[in-house]
Short mmCIF file of C-alpha atoms in Angstrom, two decimals:
data_model
loop_
_atom_site.label_atom_id
_atom_site.label_comp_id
_atom_site.label_asym_id
_atom_site.label_seq_id
_atom_site.Cartn_x
_atom_site.Cartn_y
_atom_site.Cartn_z
CA MET A 1 0.15 -0.43 -0.37
CA GLY A 2 1.44 2.93 -0.75
CA LYS A 3 3.16 1.63 -3.43
CA ILE A 4 5.09 3.90 -5.93
CA PHE A 5 6.57 2.66 -9.16
CA ALA A 6 9.59 3.21 -10.65
CA PRO A 7 8.49 6.14 -13.64
CA VAL A 8 8.79 5.46 -17.01
CA THR A 9 9.00 7.42 -19.92
CA TYR A 10 6.87 7.34 -23.11
CA ALA A 11 7.60 9.28 -26.54
CA VAL A 12 4.54 10.41 -27.83
CA GLY A 13 4.77 9.21 -32.10
CA ARG A 14 2.73 10.95 -35.08
CA GLU A 15 1.50 7.53 -36.50
CA LYS A 16 0.91 6.19 -32.52
CA VAL A 17 -1.76 9.13 -32.06
CA ARG A 18 -2.73 8.61 -35.66
CA GLU A 19 -3.71 5.35 -35.78
CA TYR A 20 -4.65 5.71 -31.89
CA ALA A 21 -7.15 8.27 -33.14
CA HIS A 22 -8.30 5.89 -35.54
CA ALA A 23 -9.61 3.39 -33.44
CA VAL A 24 -11.63 5.31 -31.69
CA GLY A 25 -12.77 6.94 -33.72
CA GLU A 26 -11.10 10.46 -34.03
CA THR A 27 -12.75 12.60 -36.91
CA ASN A 28 -10.89 16.20 -35.74
CA PRO A 29 -8.56 17.37 -37.66
CA LEU A 30 -6.10 18.10 -35.00
CA HIS A 31 -5.98 14.72 -34.03
CA LEU A 32 -5.34 13.45 -38.15
CA ASP A 33 -3.43 16.12 -40.05
CA VAL A 34 -0.39 17.64 -39.22
CA GLU A 35 -0.61 20.24 -41.11
CA ALA A 36 -4.36 21.49 -39.58
CA ALA A 37 -2.23 20.60 -36.10
CA ARG A 38 -0.22 23.20 -36.94
CA ALA A 39 -2.41 25.75 -37.58
CA ALA A 40 -3.68 25.50 -34.71
CA GLY A 41 -0.85 26.12 -32.64
CA HIS A 42 0.49 23.32 -32.41
CA ARG A 43 3.97 21.64 -32.88
CA ASP A 44 2.34 18.64 -34.65
CA VAL A 45 -0.38 16.28 -33.97
CA VAL A 46 -2.72 16.41 -29.94
CA ALA A 47 -3.32 13.70 -28.44
CA PRO A 48 -7.52 12.73 -27.43
CA PRO A 49 -7.43 12.84 -24.20
CA MET A 50 -8.23 9.55 -23.63
CA PHE A 51 -4.82 8.88 -25.38
CA ALA A 52 -3.23 9.03 -21.83
CA VAL A 53 -3.94 4.99 -21.62
CA VAL A 54 -1.47 4.71 -23.95
CA TYR A 55 1.67 6.65 -22.56
CA CYS A 56 -0.18 4.99 -19.27
CA ALA A 57 -0.16 2.09 -20.39
CA GLN A 58 3.71 1.05 -19.35
CA SER A 59 3.85 2.71 -16.00
CA ILE A 60 0.14 0.56 -14.56
CA PHE A 61 0.45 -2.47 -16.22
CA PRO A 62 3.84 -3.63 -14.23
CA ALA A 63 1.66 -2.38 -11.18
CA LEU A 64 -1.66 -4.88 -12.05
CA PHE A 65 1.39 -7.84 -11.69
CA ASP A 66 3.04 -6.81 -8.71
CA PRO A 67 3.10 -9.58 -5.82
CA GLU A 68 3.24 -6.63 -3.41
CA VAL A 69 0.25 -5.52 -4.35
CA GLY A 70 -1.71 -9.52 -4.70
CA LEU A 71 -4.73 -8.58 -7.37
CA ASP A 72 -5.67 -11.92 -8.54
CA PHE A 73 -5.50 -10.37 -12.72
CA ALA A 74 -7.67 -13.24 -13.57
CA ARG A 75 -11.10 -12.67 -11.61
CA MET A 76 -10.06 -8.97 -11.90
CA VAL A 77 -12.66 -6.20 -13.89
CA HIS A 78 -12.24 -2.76 -14.52
CA GLY A 79 -14.57 -1.04 -12.25
CA ALA A 80 -14.39 2.84 -12.29
CA GLN A 81 -12.31 5.37 -14.15
CA GLU A 82 -11.17 9.04 -13.98
CA PHE A 83 -8.63 11.35 -16.16
CA ALA A 84 -7.46 14.81 -15.30
CA TRP A 85 -5.74 16.62 -18.03
CA GLY A 86 -3.42 20.03 -18.10
CA PRO A 87 -1.97 20.41 -20.94
CA LEU A 88 -2.10 19.13 -24.26
CA VAL A 89 -0.19 16.38 -25.39
CA VAL A 90 0.97 16.22 -28.95
CA ALA A 91 3.32 14.25 -31.44
CA GLY A 92 6.90 15.17 -30.42
CA ASP A 93 6.70 14.42 -26.30
CA GLU A 94 8.08 12.61 -24.06
CA ILE A 95 5.70 12.10 -20.67
CA THR A 96 6.72 10.72 -17.81
CA THR A 97 4.05 8.89 -15.78
CA GLU A 98 4.94 7.15 -12.25
CA CYS A 99 2.43 5.25 -10.86
CA GLU A 100 0.83 4.50 -7.12
CA HIS A 101 -0.91 1.69 -5.28
CA THR A 102 -3.23 3.66 -3.59
CA GLY A 103 -5.11 1.04 -1.52
CA VAL A 104 -7.51 -1.74 -1.39
CA ALA A 105 -11.52 -1.46 0.26
CA GLU A 106 -12.42 -4.67 0.70
CA ARG A 107 -16.99 -4.79 0.18
CA PRO A 108 -19.09 -8.12 0.35
CA GLY A 109 -17.09 -10.17 -2.10
CA LEU A 110 -14.92 -7.87 -3.67
CA ARG A 111 -11.92 -5.72 -2.95
CA LEU A 112 -11.42 -2.90 -4.90
CA PHE A 113 -7.38 -1.80 -5.97
CA THR A 114 -6.53 1.29 -6.34
CA PHE A 115 -3.63 3.33 -7.89
CA GLU A 116 -3.04 6.93 -9.42
CA THR A 117 -0.54 8.15 -12.19
CA ARG A 118 0.69 11.53 -12.34
CA SER A 119 2.31 12.04 -15.96
CA VAL A 120 4.15 14.62 -17.34
CA ASN A 121 5.45 16.34 -20.19
CA GLN A 122 9.68 17.02 -21.22
CA ASP A 123 8.69 20.76 -19.27
CA GLY A 124 7.55 19.38 -16.55
CA GLU A 125 4.28 19.98 -16.42
CA ARG A 126 1.69 18.01 -15.20
CA VAL A 127 -0.98 16.61 -18.28
CA CYS A 128 -2.47 13.40 -17.07
CA THR A 129 -3.54 12.10 -13.06
CA GLY A 130 -5.67 8.93 -13.64
CA THR A 131 -7.14 7.37 -10.61
CA TRP A 132 -7.86 3.27 -11.87
CA THR A 133 -10.44 1.25 -9.45
CA ASN A 134 -10.05 -2.21 -10.09
CA ILE A 135 -12.41 -4.91 -9.20
CA VAL A 136 -11.59 -8.36 -8.23
CA ARG A 137 -14.43 -10.69 -6.88
CA GLU A 138 -13.45 -12.98 -4.16
CA GLU A 139 -13.15 -17.15 -5.14
CA GLY A 140 -16.84 -19.25 -4.14
CA MET B 1 -24.25 26.18 -22.77
CA GLU B 2 -26.38 26.18 -19.47
CA ALA B 3 -27.97 23.14 -16.89
CA GLY B 4 -30.33 21.34 -18.16
CA ASP B 5 -29.55 21.68 -21.69
CA THR B 6 -28.85 18.13 -23.42
CA LEU B 7 -25.57 17.87 -25.54
CA PRO B 8 -25.34 16.43 -28.76
CA GLU B 9 -25.57 12.56 -29.04
CA LEU B 10 -22.63 10.37 -29.69
CA ALA B 11 -24.05 6.55 -31.58
CA VAL B 12 -21.31 4.88 -32.86
CA THR B 13 -21.64 1.08 -33.49
CA PRO B 14 -18.40 -0.65 -33.33
CA ASP B 15 -17.51 -2.94 -36.11
CA LYS B 16 -16.48 -7.09 -35.85
CA TYR B 17 -12.71 -5.93 -36.05
CA LEU B 18 -12.92 -2.87 -33.63
CA THR B 19 -11.43 -4.39 -30.76
CA TYR B 20 -8.51 -5.71 -32.68
CA ARG B 21 -7.71 -2.75 -34.40
CA TYR B 22 -8.26 -0.97 -30.01
CA ALA B 23 -6.47 -3.55 -28.74
CA GLY B 24 -2.63 -3.08 -31.33
CA ALA B 25 -3.84 1.09 -30.44
CA SER B 26 -3.87 0.73 -26.84
CA GLY B 27 -1.52 -2.20 -25.98
CA ASP B 28 -4.34 -3.56 -24.08
CA PHE B 29 -4.18 -7.18 -25.68
CA ASN B 30 -6.59 -8.43 -23.13
CA PRO B 31 -7.97 -11.90 -24.61
CA ILE B 32 -11.23 -11.50 -23.74
CA HIS B 33 -11.72 -9.40 -25.86
CA ILE B 34 -9.74 -10.31 -29.25
CA ASP B 35 -9.94 -14.41 -28.24
CA GLU B 36 -13.85 -15.62 -29.03
CA GLU B 37 -12.87 -18.88 -27.41
CA PHE B 38 -11.50 -17.59 -24.21
CA ALA B 39 -14.27 -15.44 -23.89
CA ARG B 40 -16.74 -18.07 -23.66
CA SER B 41 -14.51 -20.72 -21.69
CA VAL B 42 -14.85 -17.51 -18.34
CA GLY B 43 -18.43 -17.02 -18.82
CA LEU B 44 -18.43 -13.26 -21.29
CA PRO B 45 -21.16 -14.08 -24.23
CA GLY B 46 -18.42 -14.01 -26.62
CA ARG B 47 -15.21 -11.46 -27.23
CA ILE B 48 -16.12 -8.28 -25.14
CA LEU B 49 -15.21 -4.55 -25.76
CA HIS B 50 -12.61 -2.76 -23.49
CA GLY B 51 -14.13 -0.59 -21.58
CA LEU B 52 -11.42 2.53 -21.80
CA TRP B 53 -12.29 2.15 -25.38
CA SER B 54 -16.50 2.81 -24.71
CA MET B 55 -14.58 5.78 -22.62
CA ALA B 56 -13.30 6.97 -25.29
CA GLN B 57 -16.76 7.12 -27.10
CA VAL B 58 -17.69 8.93 -24.23
CA ALA B 59 -14.82 12.06 -23.87
CA ARG B 60 -16.22 12.01 -27.45
CA ALA B 61 -18.77 13.17 -27.32
CA GLN B 62 -17.21 15.82 -24.52
CA THR B 63 -14.85 17.64 -26.72
CA GLU B 64 -17.52 17.39 -30.01
CA ALA B 65 -19.68 19.30 -28.23
CA ALA B 66 -16.96 21.35 -26.00
CA GLY B 67 -15.25 22.23 -29.64
CA GLY B 68 -11.36 20.61 -29.07
CA PRO B 69 -9.74 18.09 -27.07
CA GLU B 70 -8.28 21.46 -24.90
CA ARG B 71 -11.62 21.78 -23.28
CA LEU B 72 -12.32 18.50 -21.94
CA LYS B 73 -10.99 19.04 -18.33
CA ARG B 74 -11.78 15.56 -16.34
CA LEU B 75 -13.69 12.39 -16.65
CA SER B 76 -14.04 10.14 -14.28
CA VAL B 77 -16.54 6.69 -15.26
CA GLN B 78 -17.63 4.23 -13.75
CA PHE B 79 -18.11 0.02 -15.97
CA ARG B 80 -20.40 -2.09 -15.85
CA GLY B 81 -22.71 -3.85 -18.32
CA MET B 82 -20.24 -5.47 -20.53
CA GLY B 83 -19.94 -3.57 -24.27
CA VAL B 84 -19.95 -6.28 -27.53
CA PRO B 85 -19.21 -5.97 -30.77
CA GLU B 86 -21.78 -4.51 -33.76
CA VAL B 87 -24.30 -2.95 -31.90
CA GLU B 88 -24.60 0.89 -31.42
CA LEU B 89 -23.27 2.32 -28.98
CA VAL B 90 -25.52 5.70 -27.91
CA VAL B 91 -23.69 8.64 -25.58
CA THR B 92 -25.74 11.16 -23.85
CA SER B 93 -24.88 14.34 -22.11
CA THR B 94 -26.79 16.70 -20.37
CA VAL B 95 -25.28 19.82 -17.89
CA ARG B 96 -25.32 19.57 -14.74
CA GLU B 97 -24.47 23.11 -13.41
CA LEU B 98 -21.67 26.03 -14.79
CA ARG B 99 -19.62 27.14 -12.19
CA ASP B 100 -16.43 29.15 -12.49
CA GLY B 101 -16.29 28.47 -16.00
CA VAL B 102 -16.36 24.94 -16.22
CA ALA B 103 -19.68 22.73 -17.39
CA VAL B 104 -20.37 19.48 -14.88
CA VAL B 105 -21.32 17.29 -17.55
CA ASP B 106 -23.79 13.78 -16.13
CA THR B 107 -22.87 11.43 -19.53
CA GLU B 108 -23.20 7.63 -20.03
CA ALA B 109 -23.08 5.41 -23.10
CA LYS B 110 -25.69 2.69 -23.66
CA GLN B 111 -26.05 -0.35 -26.13
CA GLY B 112 -29.51 -0.79 -26.19
CA ASP B 113 -30.87 -1.49 -21.89
CA THR B 114 -27.52 -2.70 -21.37
CA ARG B 115 -25.72 0.90 -19.59
CA VAL B 116 -22.26 -0.05 -20.73
CA VAL B 117 -20.56 3.32 -18.91
CA ARG B 118 -22.49 5.01 -16.39
CA ARG B 119 -22.17 7.78 -13.21
CA GLY B 120 -19.58 9.54 -16.33
CA GLU B 121 -19.02 12.54 -14.93
CA ALA B 122 -17.45 15.22 -17.32
CA GLU B 123 -15.58 19.02 -16.19
CA ILE B 124 -15.79 21.23 -19.60
CA ALA B 125 -14.60 24.79 -19.75
CA VAL B 126 -16.77 27.06 -21.20
CA SER B 127 -15.30 30.40 -20.63
#
């Protein structure tokens, strides 16, 4: 509890942003078209807000599997999710994310595991704070 | 935007292969999303949608209504019913209140009567 995992840095690539934007059905040219993004004053294509799941992945996944956390992944479902966003993330940014295991709550037949991710860009600005709640059903 | 306003509905039908594309785009290859046989072996009706893809549709409904990605400041949701491919997902959103240039929006996503995302709460900058 309270364990903080080593921060992981993710380099945001233009084609990854576009791939993600297509997969979630984004049509805003800011996410797809470099010229449109530049015309709007951005250095490169803009990551959709929910792209946070991509730059957080290498921080949150090891935490879910950490033996000290003790989460039975096979019985886990994603219960709730919150993101709070700061400045936009654009292709070319380097996002460093730290993950903390913030708690385990007991409910009848269930355990709720919560994690917080804190993501900053190369200028030290907080671009995203994530709260991840995973539910594990008790056996039997 | 004012309290009580309904934001434009977002309707999208994930095609048969969406979960594979989203797995690749997001890096989430949990077999419940991409392996029909495995999904059924753990008691699911078949492959299910990624919850975070459905949450991304809720986010998109907000950014499209608000006029851009920079306007979405916060989004929290709960995941409930299992989303499935090839069924229309509809996101509905209603402004609950306005405070300090921020609209607080109640939002959810349903497939038919199944609430895939419930108790969504978004904060959108409206100044």
